[in-house]
Amino acid sequence: MASAMAKQAPKIVSKTSAGGSGAAGAAGGPPIMPLASPLMGKKKKPFLGMPAPLGYVPGLGRGATGFTTRSDIGPARDANDPVDDRHAPPGKRTVGDQMKKNQDDDDEDLNDTNYDEFNGYAGSLFSSGPYEKDDEEADAIYAALDKRMDERRKERRELREKEEIEKYRMERPKIQQQFSDLKRKLAEVSEEEWLSIPEVGDARNKRQRNPRYEKLTPVPDSFFSKHLQTGENHTTVDPLQGLGGLNTPYPGSMTPGLMTPGTGELDMRKIGQARNTLMDMRLSQVSDSVSGQTVVDPKGYLTDLNSMIPTHGGDISDIKKARLLLKSVRETNPHHPPAWIASARLEEVTGKLQVARNLIMKGTEMCPKSEDVWLEAARLQPGDTAKAVVAQAVRHLPQSVRIYIRAAELETDIRAKKRVLRKALENVSKSVRLWKTAVELEEPEDARIMLSRAVECCPTSVELWLALARLETYENARRVLNKARENIPTDRHIWITAAKLEEANGNTQMVDKIIDRAITSLHANGVEINREQWIQDAEECDKAGSVATCQAVIRAVIGIAIEEEDRKHTWMEDAESCVAHGALECARAIYAHALQVFPSKKSVWLRAAYFEKNHGTRESLEALLQRAVAHCPKAEVLWLMGAKSKWLAEDVPAARSILALAFQANPNSEEIWLAAVKLESENNEYERARRLLAKARSSAPTARVFMKSVKLEWVLGNIEAAQELCTEALKHYEDFPKLWMMRGQIEEQCENMDKAREAYNQGLKKCPHSVALWLLLSRLEERVGQLTRARAILEKARLKNPQSPELWLESVRLEFRAGLKNIANTLMAKALQECPNSGILWAEAVFLEARPQRKTKSVDALKKCEHDPHVLLAVAKLFWSERKITKAREWFLRTVKIEPDLGDAWALFYKFELQHGTEEQQEEVRKRCENAEPRHGELWCAESKHVLNWQKKTGEILAQVATKIKNTF
């Protein structure tokens, strides 16, 4: 704009001057000379005739402004005129669109949403200004600073990014990683199992299964040659076009170059021969001139590639820098061994093995006394050359043990190895490592001779002494160990080996003396007795079968460095640790010592009894329990364990005698009374059981005694006697809910629904917080068809017992059984709001969802209740329903491990194994369930507490519950 104004200023002046001269010329007179002026004699201004400075606007100081004519900017264009670009996109096809776009580009978005407190606006505030040289210099400086700062933090950032990527891969593994365990397990699949896998059915329709492929038939050469000749006539124009039609520019009869010269036909056979010749030429170009084998061979090709590509992860520029740096280190300090080793390894990883060998050999010349350089040279060199290198190393370093070991490793013949090691022992006779390596190659007799010499050369090596003692006879071994003890009075292993030696030869009475003498001797020599190390030694003795030595060590060190008040707690932890490590005799010795120190502690006797029950024999358990009840006669559980052990061994008289002794020690014990009743009733001695219960009601009346009395009469079919006993019991114990439940269930069994309802209602008045009573009443109303009343009862129960997941679960199932799935889902949502950590609700919620949503729901359930057995069981059932057998079995195992008392889990697991497992797996589940003796679970209790199943064993109930389970999920 300024330059345009500068150009216009002289135009204005020239127009006025031209006008003046024109007038004078018109008059025809001589030219008018300018009048003399006082300014004429002054010097001409220096800026006249020079170009205007940049940005200068003439007359701007006095308010004048320049103007632009149409000739400066070209002809005017309308906004709707098309642009010059014929292929412009839809939004840029008119002049107006282009102007609007340019205006939008110039206008910056300075809205508040585009502003950041730290970075400012997203765009550049000065992007509309001119980009000058100082801007370019500033940008270059800032770019250099950014690059420098980026290099400073590069390693840390790359490390952090690598950790983030690894963490991301762990959280979100690839599909390939998720199935890696399954791929590994494919290696275990036998051929029979592979062949027995059923074929996957084809779900496509008939048209997709049998597509009609396009049939292609090879065309003979004669067809092409025939049509090439007939194509010459197709060069005329349709006569319908008239005389004004276009003549073809290429008449077929005169088309040059489209036919083979001189023949007029195309020879396909010659083309095929030429193609074969060309292929032979290409194959000969890539063939090896020496061996004649082509490089296209895939094995050789890949081998060549592996030799060419570096096997490291660095960049080429990094290698060059490292090579330059190591060269500088070698030149500045040529006697520095690590520089030569690092240089050789750099060349090795980049594939330049010969350069590495040359470097390391030069390193051996510069550092002939460096053991590491010689070993690296021997590693890099091939077999025979490596032997020569090692021989040269031995001349420079005749006392180096590692070089001798490397020399022995390079030999392939056993005799050569022995010769090298014996030569080494002549030079380095004090090396324990050399002696051990040499002895390992010898036969037992020669090894004994060598060890006798070895202990003379290395009298402080415990391993050599012990190895010699193992190879000697009993008497010689005792002498060897005595010598070892004299030479090394501070090592405990010699004493423990002596004790094991005596035990192995039947002198068990000497074992305790040796261990006690060991403790005394080590104390006298200033050795601190480390209790944990000695217990570990005892565990090793236990695993080696030296039981007496193991027990002697435990007795000697179990009380060392322990405060008196911490003894019991520490010893129990030690025993559990030994059991976890498989050292059962150590644990038994710890329990025996603890029982000697704390003979009246019931908890210690109980732990010892449970240990014998799980890991010992029945005889050892009964012997322990006899001692236990002698020291703790008031401990009812110990009497009951003894009686049960006798009963399981089918020795009922002995069990009765134990319970009789228990009665004498605990005359009014409810547990012992009930145990005696159970013993008699299980052995079909019903009259004796009745008499015992009658005596118990008179001497030790409790609610449980009355309940067992009612239960006995009920299961034996004496309904009237049971009702009378129940009425009598409720007079004394009206706040005991189980009596009300039994009364109502007896009436239900007799089809007296009104009396049953009355019994439940009376019970709820006395026991409003008994959830089981509310559930029984609700199910009674549902059974008689009073759905609305059942719903009202459950709602009232939830008001009386807030945050009760069992009541919420029953409400949800009530609606589901009635077919009202929407209401059931709504109730479940409310239930999870009130009881967000209830496992039984989450387990039910998983299977309320449709199949596609169950997996997501199970993930939510595991987040809320990670270790709840009901949720784990629901996940196992989910995998079972999806036919993921291995995963389902893993989750079933996890469930029964977390909660072995849940009978439903065992029943479902057993049902699963019946369908998908082997007989061994089914038997294992059944045995584990019998050992666990589960007592809880909705399905389990419904069968185990049924009056018809009162005498059935755990295994029978397991099979019965499993048969009633249906795969409704």
Short mmCIF file of N, CA and C in Angstrom, two decimals, residues 841-927:
data_model
loop_
_atom_site.label_atom_id
_atom_site.label_comp_id
_atom_site.label_asym_id
_atom_site.label_seq_id
_atom_site.Cartn_x
_atom_site.Cartn_y
_atom_site.Cartn_z
N LEU A 841 -25.80 -61.90 46.91
CA LEU A 841 -26.57 -61.04 46.00
C LEU A 841 -25.85 -60.88 44.67
N TRP A 842 -24.54 -60.63 44.71
CA TRP A 842 -23.80 -60.47 43.46
C TRP A 842 -23.81 -61.76 42.65
N ALA A 843 -23.70 -62.91 43.34
CA ALA A 843 -23.74 -64.18 42.62
C ALA A 843 -25.07 -64.39 41.92
N GLU A 844 -26.15 -64.00 42.59
CA GLU A 844 -27.47 -64.10 41.96
C GLU A 844 -27.62 -63.10 40.82
N ALA A 845 -27.04 -61.89 41.00
CA ALA A 845 -27.17 -60.84 39.97
C ALA A 845 -26.49 -61.25 38.67
N VAL A 846 -25.42 -62.04 38.77
CA VAL A 846 -24.71 -62.45 37.55
C VAL A 846 -25.63 -63.23 36.63
N PHE A 847 -26.43 -64.15 37.21
CA PHE A 847 -27.27 -65.02 36.38
C PHE A 847 -28.65 -64.43 36.13
N LEU A 848 -28.94 -63.27 36.73
CA LEU A 848 -30.16 -62.55 36.33
C LEU A 848 -29.97 -61.84 35.00
N GLU A 849 -28.70 -61.56 34.67
CA GLU A 849 -28.42 -60.85 33.42
C GLU A 849 -28.55 -61.80 32.23
N ALA A 850 -28.71 -61.18 31.04
CA ALA A 850 -28.68 -61.97 29.81
C ALA A 850 -27.26 -62.49 29.58
N ARG A 851 -27.12 -63.51 28.78
CA ARG A 851 -25.82 -64.16 28.59
C ARG A 851 -24.71 -63.19 28.19
N PRO A 852 -24.95 -62.26 27.24
CA PRO A 852 -23.84 -61.37 26.85
C PRO A 852 -23.35 -60.47 27.97
N GLN A 853 -24.23 -60.13 28.93
CA GLN A 853 -23.84 -59.20 30.00
C GLN A 853 -23.31 -59.89 31.25
N ARG A 854 -23.32 -61.22 31.28
CA ARG A 854 -22.93 -61.91 32.52
C ARG A 854 -21.46 -61.73 32.85
N LYS A 855 -20.64 -61.74 31.82
CA LYS A 855 -19.20 -61.62 32.07
C LYS A 855 -18.89 -60.26 32.70
N THR A 856 -19.49 -59.18 32.17
CA THR A 856 -19.27 -57.85 32.74
C THR A 856 -19.76 -57.79 34.18
N LYS A 857 -20.92 -58.40 34.44
CA LYS A 857 -21.46 -58.40 35.80
C LYS A 857 -20.55 -59.18 36.75
N SER A 858 -19.97 -60.26 36.26
CA SER A 858 -19.08 -61.04 37.12
C SER A 858 -17.82 -60.26 37.47
N VAL A 859 -17.34 -59.44 36.53
CA VAL A 859 -16.17 -58.60 36.82
C VAL A 859 -16.51 -57.59 37.90
N ASP A 860 -17.69 -56.98 37.81
CA ASP A 860 -18.13 -56.03 38.86
C ASP A 860 -18.24 -56.75 40.20
N ALA A 861 -18.77 -57.97 40.18
CA ALA A 861 -18.91 -58.72 41.43
C ALA A 861 -17.56 -59.02 42.06
N LEU A 862 -16.58 -59.39 41.24
CA LEU A 862 -15.25 -59.68 41.78
C LEU A 862 -14.58 -58.43 42.33
N LYS A 863 -14.86 -57.27 41.73
CA LYS A 863 -14.29 -56.03 42.27
C LYS A 863 -14.84 -55.74 43.66
N LYS A 864 -16.14 -56.00 43.85
CA LYS A 864 -16.77 -55.69 45.13
C LYS A 864 -16.48 -56.78 46.16
N CYS A 865 -16.51 -58.04 45.76
CA CYS A 865 -16.34 -59.16 46.70
C CYS A 865 -15.29 -60.11 46.13
N GLU A 866 -14.03 -59.71 46.27
CA GLU A 866 -12.95 -60.45 45.60
C GLU A 866 -12.78 -61.85 46.15
N HIS A 867 -12.95 -62.03 47.47
CA HIS A 867 -12.67 -63.32 48.09
C HIS A 867 -13.94 -63.97 48.65
N ASP A 868 -15.10 -63.57 48.16
CA ASP A 868 -16.35 -64.18 48.62
C ASP A 868 -16.56 -65.51 47.90
N PRO A 869 -16.80 -66.60 48.63
CA PRO A 869 -16.94 -67.92 47.97
C PRO A 869 -18.13 -67.99 47.03
N HIS A 870 -19.23 -67.27 47.35
CA HIS A 870 -20.40 -67.33 46.48
C HIS A 870 -20.10 -66.68 45.12
N VAL A 871 -19.34 -65.58 45.14
CA VAL A 871 -18.99 -64.92 43.88
C VAL A 871 -18.03 -65.81 43.08
N LEU A 872 -17.04 -66.40 43.75
CA LEU A 872 -16.11 -67.30 43.06
C LEU A 872 -16.86 -68.50 42.46
N LEU A 873 -17.86 -68.98 43.20
CA LEU A 873 -18.66 -70.10 42.70
C LEU A 873 -19.48 -69.68 41.48
N ALA A 874 -20.01 -68.45 41.50
CA ALA A 874 -20.77 -67.95 40.35
C ALA A 874 -19.88 -67.83 39.12
N VAL A 875 -18.63 -67.37 39.31
CA VAL A 875 -17.71 -67.26 38.17
C VAL A 875 -17.39 -68.66 37.62
N ALA A 876 -17.21 -69.63 38.52
CA ALA A 876 -16.95 -71.01 38.07
C ALA A 876 -18.13 -71.54 37.26
N LYS A 877 -19.35 -71.28 37.74
CA LYS A 877 -20.54 -71.71 36.99
C LYS A 877 -20.63 -71.00 35.64
N LEU A 878 -20.20 -69.72 35.61
CA LEU A 878 -20.23 -68.97 34.35
C LEU A 878 -19.29 -69.60 33.32
N PHE A 879 -18.07 -69.94 33.76
CA PHE A 879 -17.14 -70.61 32.84
C PHE A 879 -17.66 -71.99 32.43
N TRP A 880 -18.32 -72.65 33.36
CA TRP A 880 -18.91 -73.95 33.06
C TRP A 880 -19.98 -73.81 31.97
N SER A 881 -20.81 -72.79 32.09
CA SER A 881 -21.87 -72.58 31.09
C SER A 881 -21.30 -72.23 29.72
N GLU A 882 -20.09 -71.63 29.70
CA GLU A 882 -19.45 -71.27 28.43
C GLU A 882 -18.54 -72.39 27.91
N ARG A 883 -18.58 -73.56 28.58
CA ARG A 883 -17.77 -74.73 28.19
C ARG A 883 -16.27 -74.47 28.27
N LYS A 884 -15.85 -73.57 29.17
CA LYS A 884 -14.42 -73.36 29.41
C LYS A 884 -14.03 -74.25 30.59
N ILE A 885 -13.75 -75.50 30.29
CA ILE A 885 -13.64 -76.52 31.32
C ILE A 885 -12.46 -76.28 32.25
N THR A 886 -11.30 -75.95 31.68
CA THR A 886 -10.10 -75.78 32.51
C THR A 886 -10.27 -74.61 33.47
N LYS A 887 -10.76 -73.49 32.95
CA LYS A 887 -10.95 -72.32 33.82
C LYS A 887 -12.01 -72.60 34.88
N ALA A 888 -13.08 -73.27 34.51
CA ALA A 888 -14.12 -73.58 35.49
C ALA A 888 -13.55 -74.43 36.62
N ARG A 889 -12.72 -75.44 36.27
CA ARG A 889 -12.12 -76.29 37.31
C ARG A 889 -11.21 -75.48 38.23
N GLU A 890 -10.45 -74.53 37.66
CA GLU A 890 -9.58 -73.68 38.48
C GLU A 890 -10.39 -72.86 39.47
N TRP A 891 -11.52 -72.30 39.02
CA TRP A 891 -12.33 -71.47 39.92
C TRP A 891 -13.06 -72.32 40.95
N PHE A 892 -13.46 -73.53 40.60
CA PHE A 892 -14.05 -74.42 41.61
C PHE A 892 -13.03 -74.74 42.70
N LEU A 893 -11.79 -75.05 42.27
CA LEU A 893 -10.73 -75.34 43.25
C LEU A 893 -10.47 -74.15 44.15
N ARG A 894 -10.47 -72.95 43.55
CA ARG A 894 -10.25 -71.75 44.35
C ARG A 894 -11.37 -71.55 45.37
N THR A 895 -12.60 -71.87 44.96
CA THR A 895 -13.75 -71.68 45.87
C THR A 895 -13.66 -72.61 47.06
N VAL A 896 -13.43 -73.91 46.81
CA VAL A 896 -13.41 -74.86 47.93
C VAL A 896 -12.17 -74.67 48.80
N LYS A 897 -11.13 -74.03 48.25
CA LYS A 897 -9.95 -73.75 49.07
C LYS A 897 -10.23 -72.59 50.02
N ILE A 898 -10.94 -71.56 49.52
CA ILE A 898 -11.24 -70.41 50.37
C ILE A 898 -12.27 -70.76 51.43
N GLU A 899 -13.30 -71.54 51.05
CA GLU A 899 -14.37 -71.87 52.00
C GLU A 899 -14.70 -73.35 51.88
N PRO A 900 -13.95 -74.21 52.57
CA PRO A 900 -14.24 -75.66 52.47
C PRO A 900 -15.53 -76.06 53.18
N ASP A 901 -16.14 -75.16 53.97
CA ASP A 901 -17.36 -75.48 54.71
C ASP A 901 -18.62 -75.24 53.88
N LEU A 902 -18.48 -74.74 52.64
CA LEU A 902 -19.63 -74.45 51.79
C LEU A 902 -19.99 -75.70 51.00
N GLY A 903 -21.07 -76.35 51.41
CA GLY A 903 -21.46 -77.60 50.77
C GLY A 903 -21.90 -77.43 49.33
N ASP A 904 -22.54 -76.28 49.03
CA ASP A 904 -23.00 -76.05 47.65
C ASP A 904 -21.83 -76.07 46.67
N ALA A 905 -20.70 -75.51 47.08
CA ALA A 905 -19.52 -75.49 46.20
C ALA A 905 -19.04 -76.91 45.91
N TRP A 906 -19.01 -77.76 46.96
CA TRP A 906 -18.58 -79.14 46.75
C TRP A 906 -19.55 -79.88 45.84
N ALA A 907 -20.86 -79.65 46.02
CA ALA A 907 -21.85 -80.35 45.20
C ALA A 907 -21.75 -79.94 43.74
N LEU A 908 -21.61 -78.64 43.50
CA LEU A 908 -21.47 -78.18 42.11
C LEU A 908 -20.17 -78.67 41.49
N PHE A 909 -19.10 -78.67 42.27
CA PHE A 909 -17.80 -79.16 41.79
C PHE A 909 -17.91 -80.64 41.42
N TYR A 910 -18.60 -81.41 42.28
CA TYR A 910 -18.76 -82.84 42.02
C TYR A 910 -19.61 -83.08 40.77
N LYS A 911 -20.68 -82.28 40.63
CA LYS A 911 -21.52 -82.38 39.43
C LYS A 911 -20.71 -82.05 38.18
N PHE A 912 -19.87 -81.02 38.28
CA PHE A 912 -19.02 -80.63 37.15
C PHE A 912 -18.08 -81.76 36.76
N GLU A 913 -17.45 -82.40 37.76
CA GLU A 913 -16.52 -83.49 37.46
C GLU A 913 -17.26 -84.72 36.92
N LEU A 914 -18.51 -84.92 37.37
CA LEU A 914 -19.28 -86.03 36.81
C LEU A 914 -19.52 -85.85 35.32
N GLN A 915 -19.65 -84.60 34.88
CA GLN A 915 -19.91 -84.34 33.47
C GLN A 915 -18.62 -84.26 32.64
N HIS A 916 -17.58 -83.66 33.21
CA HIS A 916 -16.40 -83.34 32.40
C HIS A 916 -15.10 -83.95 32.92
N GLY A 917 -15.13 -84.61 34.07
CA GLY A 917 -13.89 -85.10 34.65
C GLY A 917 -13.75 -86.61 34.53
N THR A 918 -12.60 -87.09 34.96
CA THR A 918 -12.34 -88.53 34.97
C THR A 918 -12.80 -89.11 36.30
N GLU A 919 -12.74 -90.42 36.39
CA GLU A 919 -13.14 -91.08 37.65
C GLU A 919 -12.20 -90.69 38.79
N GLU A 920 -10.92 -90.54 38.47
CA GLU A 920 -9.96 -90.15 39.52
C GLU A 920 -10.29 -88.76 40.06
N GLN A 921 -10.63 -87.83 39.16
CA GLN A 921 -10.98 -86.48 39.60
C GLN A 921 -12.26 -86.49 40.42
N GLN A 922 -13.24 -87.29 40.03
CA GLN A 922 -14.48 -87.38 40.80
C GLN A 922 -14.21 -87.94 42.19
N GLU A 923 -13.38 -88.96 42.26
CA GLU A 923 -13.07 -89.57 43.55
C GLU A 923 -12.29 -88.60 44.45
N GLU A 924 -11.41 -87.83 43.83
CA GLU A 924 -10.64 -86.86 44.62
C GLU A 924 -11.55 -85.79 45.22
N VAL A 925 -12.51 -85.29 44.44
CA VAL A 925 -13.46 -84.30 44.96
C VAL A 925 -14.28 -84.90 46.09
N ARG A 926 -14.72 -86.14 45.92
CA ARG A 926 -15.53 -86.77 46.96
C ARG A 926 -14.74 -86.94 48.26
N LYS A 927 -13.48 -87.38 48.14
CA LYS A 927 -12.66 -87.57 49.35
C LYS A 927 -12.38 -86.24 50.04
#
